[in-house]
XYZ file of C-alpha atoms in Angstrom:
544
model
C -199.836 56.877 -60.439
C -196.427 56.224 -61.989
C -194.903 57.095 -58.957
C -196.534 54.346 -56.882
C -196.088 51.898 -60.017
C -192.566 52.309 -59.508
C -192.334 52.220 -55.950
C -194.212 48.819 -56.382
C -191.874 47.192 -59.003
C -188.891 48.557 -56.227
C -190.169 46.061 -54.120
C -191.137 43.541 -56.135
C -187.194 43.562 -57.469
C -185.770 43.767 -53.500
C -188.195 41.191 -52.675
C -186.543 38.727 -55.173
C -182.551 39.260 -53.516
C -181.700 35.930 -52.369
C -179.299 35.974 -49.394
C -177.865 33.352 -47.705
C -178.121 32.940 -43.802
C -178.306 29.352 -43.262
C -178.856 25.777 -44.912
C -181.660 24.865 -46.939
C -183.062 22.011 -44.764
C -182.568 24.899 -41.675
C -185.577 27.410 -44.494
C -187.815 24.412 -45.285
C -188.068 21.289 -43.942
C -191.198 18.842 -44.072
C -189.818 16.509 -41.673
C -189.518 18.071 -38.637
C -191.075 16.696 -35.595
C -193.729 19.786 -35.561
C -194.412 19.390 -39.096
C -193.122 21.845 -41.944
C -191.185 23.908 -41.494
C -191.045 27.052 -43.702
C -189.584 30.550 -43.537
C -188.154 30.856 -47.233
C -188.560 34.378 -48.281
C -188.140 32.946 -51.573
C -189.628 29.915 -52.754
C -189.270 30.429 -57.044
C -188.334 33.587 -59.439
C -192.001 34.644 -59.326
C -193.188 33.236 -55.851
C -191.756 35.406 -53.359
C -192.206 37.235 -50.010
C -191.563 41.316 -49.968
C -191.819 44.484 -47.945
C -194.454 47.221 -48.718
C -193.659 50.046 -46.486
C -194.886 52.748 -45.599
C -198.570 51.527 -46.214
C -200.843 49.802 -44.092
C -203.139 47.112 -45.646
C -206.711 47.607 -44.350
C -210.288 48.174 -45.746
C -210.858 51.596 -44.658
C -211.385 54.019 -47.203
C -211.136 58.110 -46.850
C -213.431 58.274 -49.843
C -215.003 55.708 -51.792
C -212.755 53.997 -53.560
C -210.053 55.572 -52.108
C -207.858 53.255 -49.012
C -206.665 55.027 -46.686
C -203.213 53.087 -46.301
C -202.879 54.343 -43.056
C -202.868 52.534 -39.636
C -205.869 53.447 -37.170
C -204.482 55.268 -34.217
C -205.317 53.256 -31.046
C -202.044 54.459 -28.642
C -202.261 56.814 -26.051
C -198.724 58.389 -27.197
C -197.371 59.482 -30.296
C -196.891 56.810 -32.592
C -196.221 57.823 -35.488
C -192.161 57.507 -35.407
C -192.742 53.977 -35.905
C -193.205 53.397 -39.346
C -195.999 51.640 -41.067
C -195.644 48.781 -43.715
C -197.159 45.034 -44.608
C -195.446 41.629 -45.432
C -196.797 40.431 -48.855
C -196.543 37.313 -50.728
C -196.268 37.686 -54.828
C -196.993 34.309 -56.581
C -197.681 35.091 -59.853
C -200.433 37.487 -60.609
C -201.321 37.001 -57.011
C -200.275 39.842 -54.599
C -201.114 38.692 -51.006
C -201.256 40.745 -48.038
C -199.528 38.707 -45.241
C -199.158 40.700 -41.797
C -198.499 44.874 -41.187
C -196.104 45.527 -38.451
C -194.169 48.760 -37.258
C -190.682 49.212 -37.044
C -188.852 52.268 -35.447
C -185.438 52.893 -36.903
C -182.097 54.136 -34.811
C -182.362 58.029 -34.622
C -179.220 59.292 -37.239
C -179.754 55.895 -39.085
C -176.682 55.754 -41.236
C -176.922 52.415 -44.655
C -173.508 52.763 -44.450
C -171.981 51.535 -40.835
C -171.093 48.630 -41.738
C -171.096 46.886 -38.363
C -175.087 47.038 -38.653
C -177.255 47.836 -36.022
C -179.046 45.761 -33.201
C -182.927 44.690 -33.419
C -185.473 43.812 -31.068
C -188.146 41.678 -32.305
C -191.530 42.167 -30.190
C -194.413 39.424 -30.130
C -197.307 41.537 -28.829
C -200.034 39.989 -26.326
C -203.481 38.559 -27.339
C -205.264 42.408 -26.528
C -203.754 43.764 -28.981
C -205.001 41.945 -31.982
C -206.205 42.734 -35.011
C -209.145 41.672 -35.544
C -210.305 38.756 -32.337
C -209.726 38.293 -28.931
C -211.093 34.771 -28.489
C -214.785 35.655 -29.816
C -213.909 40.051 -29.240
C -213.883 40.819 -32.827
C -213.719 43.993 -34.547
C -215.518 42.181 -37.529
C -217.342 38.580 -38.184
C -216.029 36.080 -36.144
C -212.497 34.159 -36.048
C -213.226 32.607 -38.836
C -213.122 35.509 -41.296
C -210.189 35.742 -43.004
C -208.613 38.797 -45.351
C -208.254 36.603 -48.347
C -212.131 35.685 -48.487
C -213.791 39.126 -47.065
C -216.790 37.585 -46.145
C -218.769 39.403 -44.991
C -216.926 42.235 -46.605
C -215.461 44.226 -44.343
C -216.592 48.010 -43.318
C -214.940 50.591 -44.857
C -215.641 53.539 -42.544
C -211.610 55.552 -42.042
C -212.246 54.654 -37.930
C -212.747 50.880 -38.199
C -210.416 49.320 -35.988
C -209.564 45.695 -38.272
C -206.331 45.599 -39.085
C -205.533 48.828 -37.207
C -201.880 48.004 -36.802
C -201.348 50.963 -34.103
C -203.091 48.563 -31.094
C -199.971 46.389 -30.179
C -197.876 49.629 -29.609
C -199.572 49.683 -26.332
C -197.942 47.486 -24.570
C -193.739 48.062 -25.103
C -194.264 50.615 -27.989
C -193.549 53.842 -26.181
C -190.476 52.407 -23.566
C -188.651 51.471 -26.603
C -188.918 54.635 -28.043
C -187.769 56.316 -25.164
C -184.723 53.535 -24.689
C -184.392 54.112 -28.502
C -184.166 58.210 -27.934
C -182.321 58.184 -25.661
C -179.522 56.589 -27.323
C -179.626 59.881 -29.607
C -177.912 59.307 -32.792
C -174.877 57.247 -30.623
C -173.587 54.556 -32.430
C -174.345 50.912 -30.844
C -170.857 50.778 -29.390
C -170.110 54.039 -28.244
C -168.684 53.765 -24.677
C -171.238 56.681 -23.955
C -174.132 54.912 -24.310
C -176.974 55.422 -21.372
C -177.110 52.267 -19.613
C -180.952 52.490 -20.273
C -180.742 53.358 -23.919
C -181.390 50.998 -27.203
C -179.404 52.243 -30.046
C -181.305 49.951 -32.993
C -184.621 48.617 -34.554
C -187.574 47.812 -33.072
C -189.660 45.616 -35.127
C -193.371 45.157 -33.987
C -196.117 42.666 -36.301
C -199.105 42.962 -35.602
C -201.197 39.349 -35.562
C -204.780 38.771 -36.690
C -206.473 36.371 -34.037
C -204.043 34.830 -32.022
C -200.136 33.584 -32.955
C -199.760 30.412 -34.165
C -197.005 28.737 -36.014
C -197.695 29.543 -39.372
C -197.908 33.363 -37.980
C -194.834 33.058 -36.407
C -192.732 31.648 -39.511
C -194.325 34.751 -41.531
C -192.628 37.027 -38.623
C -189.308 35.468 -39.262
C -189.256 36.066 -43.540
C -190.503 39.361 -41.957
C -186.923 39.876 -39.815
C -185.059 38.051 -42.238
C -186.358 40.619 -45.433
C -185.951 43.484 -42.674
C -182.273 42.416 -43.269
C -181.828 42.401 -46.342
C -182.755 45.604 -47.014
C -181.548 47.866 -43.685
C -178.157 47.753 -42.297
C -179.039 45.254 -39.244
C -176.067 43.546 -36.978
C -177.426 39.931 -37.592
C -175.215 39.208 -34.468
C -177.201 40.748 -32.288
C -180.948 40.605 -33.014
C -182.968 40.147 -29.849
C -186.855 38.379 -29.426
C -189.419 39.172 -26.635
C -193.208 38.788 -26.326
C -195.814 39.141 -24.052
C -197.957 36.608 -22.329
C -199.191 34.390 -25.841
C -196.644 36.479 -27.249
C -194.085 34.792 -24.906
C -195.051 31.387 -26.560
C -194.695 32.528 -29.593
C -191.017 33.325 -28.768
C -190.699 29.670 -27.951
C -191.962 29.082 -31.215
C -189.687 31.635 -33.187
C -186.471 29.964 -31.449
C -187.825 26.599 -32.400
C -188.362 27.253 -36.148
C -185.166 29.725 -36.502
C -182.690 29.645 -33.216
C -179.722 30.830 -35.697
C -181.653 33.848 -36.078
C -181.839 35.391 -32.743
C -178.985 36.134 -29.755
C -181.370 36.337 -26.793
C -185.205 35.566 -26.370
C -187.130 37.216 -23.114
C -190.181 35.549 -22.525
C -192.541 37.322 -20.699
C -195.470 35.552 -18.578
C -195.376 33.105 -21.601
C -198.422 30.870 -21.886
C -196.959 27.858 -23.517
C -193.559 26.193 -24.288
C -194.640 25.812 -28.219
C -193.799 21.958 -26.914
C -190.348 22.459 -27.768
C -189.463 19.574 -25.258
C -192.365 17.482 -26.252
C -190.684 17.289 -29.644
C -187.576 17.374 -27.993
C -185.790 20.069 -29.467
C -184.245 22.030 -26.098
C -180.944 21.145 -27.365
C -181.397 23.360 -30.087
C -181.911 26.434 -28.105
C -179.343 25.299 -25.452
C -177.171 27.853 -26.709
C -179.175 31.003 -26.432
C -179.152 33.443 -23.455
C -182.390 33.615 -21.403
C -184.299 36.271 -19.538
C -187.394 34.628 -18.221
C -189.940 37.086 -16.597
C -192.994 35.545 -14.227
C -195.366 37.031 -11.637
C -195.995 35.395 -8.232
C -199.279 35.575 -8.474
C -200.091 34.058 -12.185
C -202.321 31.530 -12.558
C -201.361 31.300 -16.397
C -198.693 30.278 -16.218
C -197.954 29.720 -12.724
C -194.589 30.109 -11.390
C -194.239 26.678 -11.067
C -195.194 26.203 -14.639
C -192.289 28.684 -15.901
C -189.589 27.212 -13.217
C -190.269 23.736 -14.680
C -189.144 25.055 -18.535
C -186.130 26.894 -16.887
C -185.238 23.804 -15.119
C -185.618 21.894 -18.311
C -183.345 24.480 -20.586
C -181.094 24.447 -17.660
C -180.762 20.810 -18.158
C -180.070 20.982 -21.778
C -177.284 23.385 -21.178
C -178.816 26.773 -21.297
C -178.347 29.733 -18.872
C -181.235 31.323 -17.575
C -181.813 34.510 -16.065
C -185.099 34.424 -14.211
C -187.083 37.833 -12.550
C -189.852 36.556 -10.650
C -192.176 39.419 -9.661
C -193.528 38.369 -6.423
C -196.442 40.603 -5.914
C -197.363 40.708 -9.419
C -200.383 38.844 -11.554
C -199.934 37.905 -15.238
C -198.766 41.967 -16.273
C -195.363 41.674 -15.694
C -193.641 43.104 -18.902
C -194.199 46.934 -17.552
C -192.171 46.169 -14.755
C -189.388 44.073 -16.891
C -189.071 47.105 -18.813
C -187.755 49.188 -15.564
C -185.465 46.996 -15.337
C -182.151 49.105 -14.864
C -180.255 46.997 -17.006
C -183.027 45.822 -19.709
C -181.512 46.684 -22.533
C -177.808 46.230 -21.577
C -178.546 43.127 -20.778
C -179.924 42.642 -24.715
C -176.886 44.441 -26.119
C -173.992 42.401 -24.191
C -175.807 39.041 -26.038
C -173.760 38.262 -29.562
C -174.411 35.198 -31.510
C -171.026 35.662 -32.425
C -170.258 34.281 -29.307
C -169.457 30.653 -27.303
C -171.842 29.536 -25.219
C -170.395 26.837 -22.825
C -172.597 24.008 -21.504
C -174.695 25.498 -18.236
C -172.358 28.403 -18.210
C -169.926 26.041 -16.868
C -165.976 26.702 -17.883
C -164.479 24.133 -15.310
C -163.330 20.903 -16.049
C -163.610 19.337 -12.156
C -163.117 15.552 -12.508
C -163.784 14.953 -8.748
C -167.462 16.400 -9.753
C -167.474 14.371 -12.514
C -166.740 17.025 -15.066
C -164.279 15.598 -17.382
C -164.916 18.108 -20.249
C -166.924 20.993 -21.162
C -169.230 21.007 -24.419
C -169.157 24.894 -26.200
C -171.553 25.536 -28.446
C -172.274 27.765 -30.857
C -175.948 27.951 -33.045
C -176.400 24.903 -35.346
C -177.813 25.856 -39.341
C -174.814 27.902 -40.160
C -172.533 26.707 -43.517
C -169.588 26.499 -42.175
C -168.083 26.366 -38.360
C -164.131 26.942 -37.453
C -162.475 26.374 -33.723
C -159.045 26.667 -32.446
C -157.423 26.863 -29.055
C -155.034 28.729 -28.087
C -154.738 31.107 -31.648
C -154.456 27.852 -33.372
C -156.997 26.487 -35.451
C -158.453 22.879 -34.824
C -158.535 21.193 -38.074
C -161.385 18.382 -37.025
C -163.653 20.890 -35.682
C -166.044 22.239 -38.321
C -168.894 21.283 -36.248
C -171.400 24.129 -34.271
C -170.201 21.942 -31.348
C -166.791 21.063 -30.290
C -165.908 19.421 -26.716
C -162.890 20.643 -24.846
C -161.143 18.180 -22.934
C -158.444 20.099 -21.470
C -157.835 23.848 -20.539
C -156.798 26.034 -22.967
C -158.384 29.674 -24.563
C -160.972 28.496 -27.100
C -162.559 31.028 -29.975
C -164.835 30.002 -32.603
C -166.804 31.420 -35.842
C -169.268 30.659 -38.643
C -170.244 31.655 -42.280
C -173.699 33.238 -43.146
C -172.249 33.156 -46.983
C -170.384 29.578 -48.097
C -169.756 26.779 -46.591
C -166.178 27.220 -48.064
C -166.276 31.010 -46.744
C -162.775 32.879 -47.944
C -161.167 35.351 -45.261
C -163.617 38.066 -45.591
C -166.414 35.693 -45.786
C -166.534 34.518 -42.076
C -168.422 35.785 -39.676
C -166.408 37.578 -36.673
C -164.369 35.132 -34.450
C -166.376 35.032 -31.139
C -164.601 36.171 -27.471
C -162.493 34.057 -25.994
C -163.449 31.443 -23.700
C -160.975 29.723 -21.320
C -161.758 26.407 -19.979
C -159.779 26.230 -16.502
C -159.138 22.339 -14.236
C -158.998 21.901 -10.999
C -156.439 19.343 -9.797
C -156.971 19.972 -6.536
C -160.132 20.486 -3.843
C -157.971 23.439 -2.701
C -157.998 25.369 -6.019
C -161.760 25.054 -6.434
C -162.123 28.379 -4.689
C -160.240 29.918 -7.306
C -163.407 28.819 -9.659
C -165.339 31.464 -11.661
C -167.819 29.158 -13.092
C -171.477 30.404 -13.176
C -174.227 29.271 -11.839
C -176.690 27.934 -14.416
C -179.520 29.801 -13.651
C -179.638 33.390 -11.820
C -182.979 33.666 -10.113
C -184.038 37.778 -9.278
C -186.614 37.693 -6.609
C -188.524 41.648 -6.857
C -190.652 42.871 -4.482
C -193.077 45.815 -4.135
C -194.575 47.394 -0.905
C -192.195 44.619 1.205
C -188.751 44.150 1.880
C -187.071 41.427 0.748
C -184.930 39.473 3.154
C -181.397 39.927 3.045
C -178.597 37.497 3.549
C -174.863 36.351 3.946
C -173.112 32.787 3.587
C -169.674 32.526 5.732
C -167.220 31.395 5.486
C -166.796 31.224 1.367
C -165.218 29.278 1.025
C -166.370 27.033 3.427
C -166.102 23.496 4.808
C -168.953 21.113 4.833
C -168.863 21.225 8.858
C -168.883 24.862 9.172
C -171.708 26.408 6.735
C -172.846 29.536 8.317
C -176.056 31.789 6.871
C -177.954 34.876 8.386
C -180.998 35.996 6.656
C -182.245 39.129 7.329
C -186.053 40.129 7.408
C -187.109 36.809 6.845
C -190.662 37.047 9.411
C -192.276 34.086 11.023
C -193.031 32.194 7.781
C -191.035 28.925 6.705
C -187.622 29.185 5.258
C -186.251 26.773 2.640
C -183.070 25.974 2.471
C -181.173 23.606 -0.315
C -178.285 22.661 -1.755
C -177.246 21.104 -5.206
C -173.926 20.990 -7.359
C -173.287 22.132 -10.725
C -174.876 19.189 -12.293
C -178.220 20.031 -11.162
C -178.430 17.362 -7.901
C -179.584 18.414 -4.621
C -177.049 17.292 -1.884
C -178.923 18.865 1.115
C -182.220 20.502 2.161
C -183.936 21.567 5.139
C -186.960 23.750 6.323
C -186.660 26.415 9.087
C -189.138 28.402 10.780
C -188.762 32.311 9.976
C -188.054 32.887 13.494
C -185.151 30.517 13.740
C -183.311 33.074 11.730
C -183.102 35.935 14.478
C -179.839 34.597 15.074
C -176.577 32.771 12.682
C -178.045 29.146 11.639
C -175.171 26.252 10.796
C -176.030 24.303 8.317
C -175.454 20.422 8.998
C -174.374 19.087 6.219
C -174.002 15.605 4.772
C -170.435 14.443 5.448
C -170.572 12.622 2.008
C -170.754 15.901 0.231
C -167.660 16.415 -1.885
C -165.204 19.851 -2.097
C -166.676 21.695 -5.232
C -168.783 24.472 -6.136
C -172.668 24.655 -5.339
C -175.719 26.587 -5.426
C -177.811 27.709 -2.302
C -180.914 28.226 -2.768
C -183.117 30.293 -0.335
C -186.946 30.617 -0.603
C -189.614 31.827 1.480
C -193.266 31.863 -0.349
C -192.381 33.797 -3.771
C -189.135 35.040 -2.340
C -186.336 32.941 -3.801
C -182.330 33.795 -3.574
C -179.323 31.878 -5.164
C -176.130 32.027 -4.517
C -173.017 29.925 -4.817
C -171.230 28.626 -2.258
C -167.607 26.705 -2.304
C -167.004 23.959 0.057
C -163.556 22.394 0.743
C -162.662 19.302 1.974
């Protein structure tokens, strides 16, 4: 008994470190356009949120009187390297169980490498509850909370409320294999399988359904998680699963400082982040958008209009659209050869430039690029060129001519000393064309990459010649394309389509020139090629 009475007053004490991430107004806010906002982890010396690990909070007893503490296994593999704990919420002599979750730590974990360690953040789908599924409960009805117990809960060991093994279904045992495969590697060891995760995984378990108020206990959940273990805040990472997938939407609404990539997966809602206008504050995150062909909720129209939308407020989306697939499409995104690369190349460290774009082109009507970095932070630096702007202490800045521009940002003061800043991101360098004839030289990305994947048909093939081209002499074969209708479209790097045109399949069984407005101006552009759920980008430079 004294044991666990001093475990408990452990936690009570860690749960009481204040640390500094980001402003005030960007913990707690009541005038936000959703409402309050609220993911304090401390609100007062004796109200405060805190970790109890290694226990489960449930009603399930192994004798009377006696909890078990103990999740309910519900997985079809080994689970247990995940380990169990609860969020809780002390407010005086109240001690309130919030949420349990499972986390699996990096194989060889080592509290001293300083450079921290990546974590993935997973919201888990509505199946895996823990108590309802709409009215599927494993006790009362959605209206039964913990706090009130009414009717009290059974007690039986097997009782599957609050189970908090259930959502390891779904992701649990592929990122334990990405995460044991990395071995005990460091997280930037050359070595590193490309299909490895050498970090956290961090899974809460919900009780109905999320919801906002769910979601901001997830992030005092992340943000406690570290406090205490050595976690690379640089490079923590957020995906979820169908209503999962919203609540990622919500998470980067209420905290997009926090994360340095978000994968939605089949995600139900946009948390009406552009209904309350707030795109611009995600902007500068790195998407992976998952959707299947055949969903009905959402439907791939559904998802392509949010992408278009982030697009337009400067993000850069990566889009997999699963062509032969329903609403299950997060098995497949796992396969994905370079899943968790992809994850570990994202640093919030790092500039993102408007759309991806790092050309100024003032025949396109480019006439400066905006970088940004995330906005919350107390205190921002810029320079160009190894010198440091003295007007820029903005998370924005707006580069007007070329140059080599590197930013960074304090977690700790907004007067940080040397060893108080946060790393200085990569370089960016912002090029200009003077000249139609140099805009083949161009790098620039396109703003959003669209994967088309296919099972149990080929997908067409295709080429674009010359590239560069000339606006009289656009040449494409496509490959496999079949008898149905080909679409075909143009539009520059500000989003506006310049040309479009629909072709039978069969037209394509030999070279097709593309006839092109004669208005259309020397620059860069993206081609877009669908057929059904089929749909290919590519970019395309045209010269005068």
């Amino acid at each position: 008994m004294k044991k666990f009475l001093a475990l408990s007053v452990f936690f009570l004490i860690s749960g009481c470190i204040s640390f500094a991430q980001v402003k005030s107004s960007y913990q707690y806010s009541t005038t936000m356009p959703y409402g309050t906002l609220d993911i304090r982890t401390k609100i007062s010396s004796t109200n405060y949120y805190y970790l109890q690990e290694d226990k489960t909070f449930s009603f399930r007893e192994s004798a009377p009187g006696v909890r078990t503490n103990a999740y309910l296994d519900m997985t079809s593999y080994e689970s247990s390297p995940y380990k169990q704990g609860n969020l809780r919420q002390k407010n005086g002599s109240l001690d309130k169980f919030i949420m349990n979750y499972r986390m699996l730590m990096p194989n060889g974990y080592n509290s001293s490498y300083a450079e921290g360690y990546p974590l993935i953040l997973i919201f888990h789908g509505a199946v895996e509850r823990a108590n309802c599924y709409y009215k599927n409960c494993y006790h009362a009805t959605p209206s039964y909370t913990v706090d009130a117990n009414s009717p009290a809960a059974p007690k039986t060991a097997t009782h599957k409320l609050l189970n908090n093994d259930h959502h390891l279904n779904v992701g649990g045992k592929q990122h334990m294999d990405a995460r044991n495969l990395a071995g005990t590697r460091l997280p930037n060891d050359p070595t590193m399988p490309g299909r490895a995760f050498p970090g956290f995984v961090l899974m809460p378990q919900m009780f109905n359904i999320w919801d906002s108020l769910q979601v901001q206990d997830v992030v005092r959940l992340v943000r406690l998680m570290t406090s205490k273990y050595k976690i690379d805040q640089n490079r923590i990472y957020v995906e979820g699963y169908s209503i999962g997938g919203y609540a990622v939407y919500e998470a980067m609404k209420r905290a997009s400082w926090l994360f340095a990539a978000a994968l939605p997966m089949g995600a139900v809602w946009d948390a009406n982040i552009f209904t309350q206008n707030l795109q611009n504050k995600v902007a500068h995150l790195p998407f992976w958008t998952f959707q299947g062909g055949k969903d009905t909720r959402p439907t791939p129209a559904y998802t392509e209009n949010i992408i278009s939308k982030l697009t337009a407020a400067g993000a850069v989306v990566r889009y997999s659209l699963y062509a032969d697939l329903g609403h299950v499409v997060w098995n497949r995104a796992f396969g994905q050869s370079d899943f968790y690369k992809w994850m570990l190349s994202k640093n919030k460290s790092n500039i993102h430039p408007f759309k991806g774009n790092t050309v100024i082109n003032k025949s396109q009507g480019i006439s400066s690029i905006k970088l940004m970095l995330a906005e919350g932070f107390l205190a921002y630096q810029w320079e160009k060129n190894g010198v440091v702007i003295s007007t820029a202490k903005s998370p924005t800045y707006t580069a007007t001519v070329a140059g080599t521009y590197r930013a960074r940002f304090s977690r700790l003061s907004s007067a940080p000393t040397t060893t108080q800043w946060n790393r200085w991101s990569d370089a960016v360098k912002i090029t200009q064309v003077t000249t139609t004839a140099m805009v083949a030289q161009s790098t620039q990305p396109s703003a959003i990459k669209v994967e088309t994947e296919t099972e149990g048909e080929e997908a067409f093939a295709y080429s674009v010649y010359p590239n560069p081209a000339t606006t009289s002499n656009v040449n494409l074969h496509v490959r496999g394309a079949g008898e149905e209708r080909v679409q075909i479209s143009l539009t520059d790097q500000m989003g506006k389509e310049v040309f479009t045109e629909t072709f039978e399949g069969a037209e394509f069984g030999e070279d097709k020139q593309l006839t092109l407005p004669a208005s259309v101006p020397g620059g860069v552009y993206i081609l877009r090629i669908r057929q059904g759920q089929r749909l290919v980008r590519t970019k395309v430079v045209l010269q005068n």
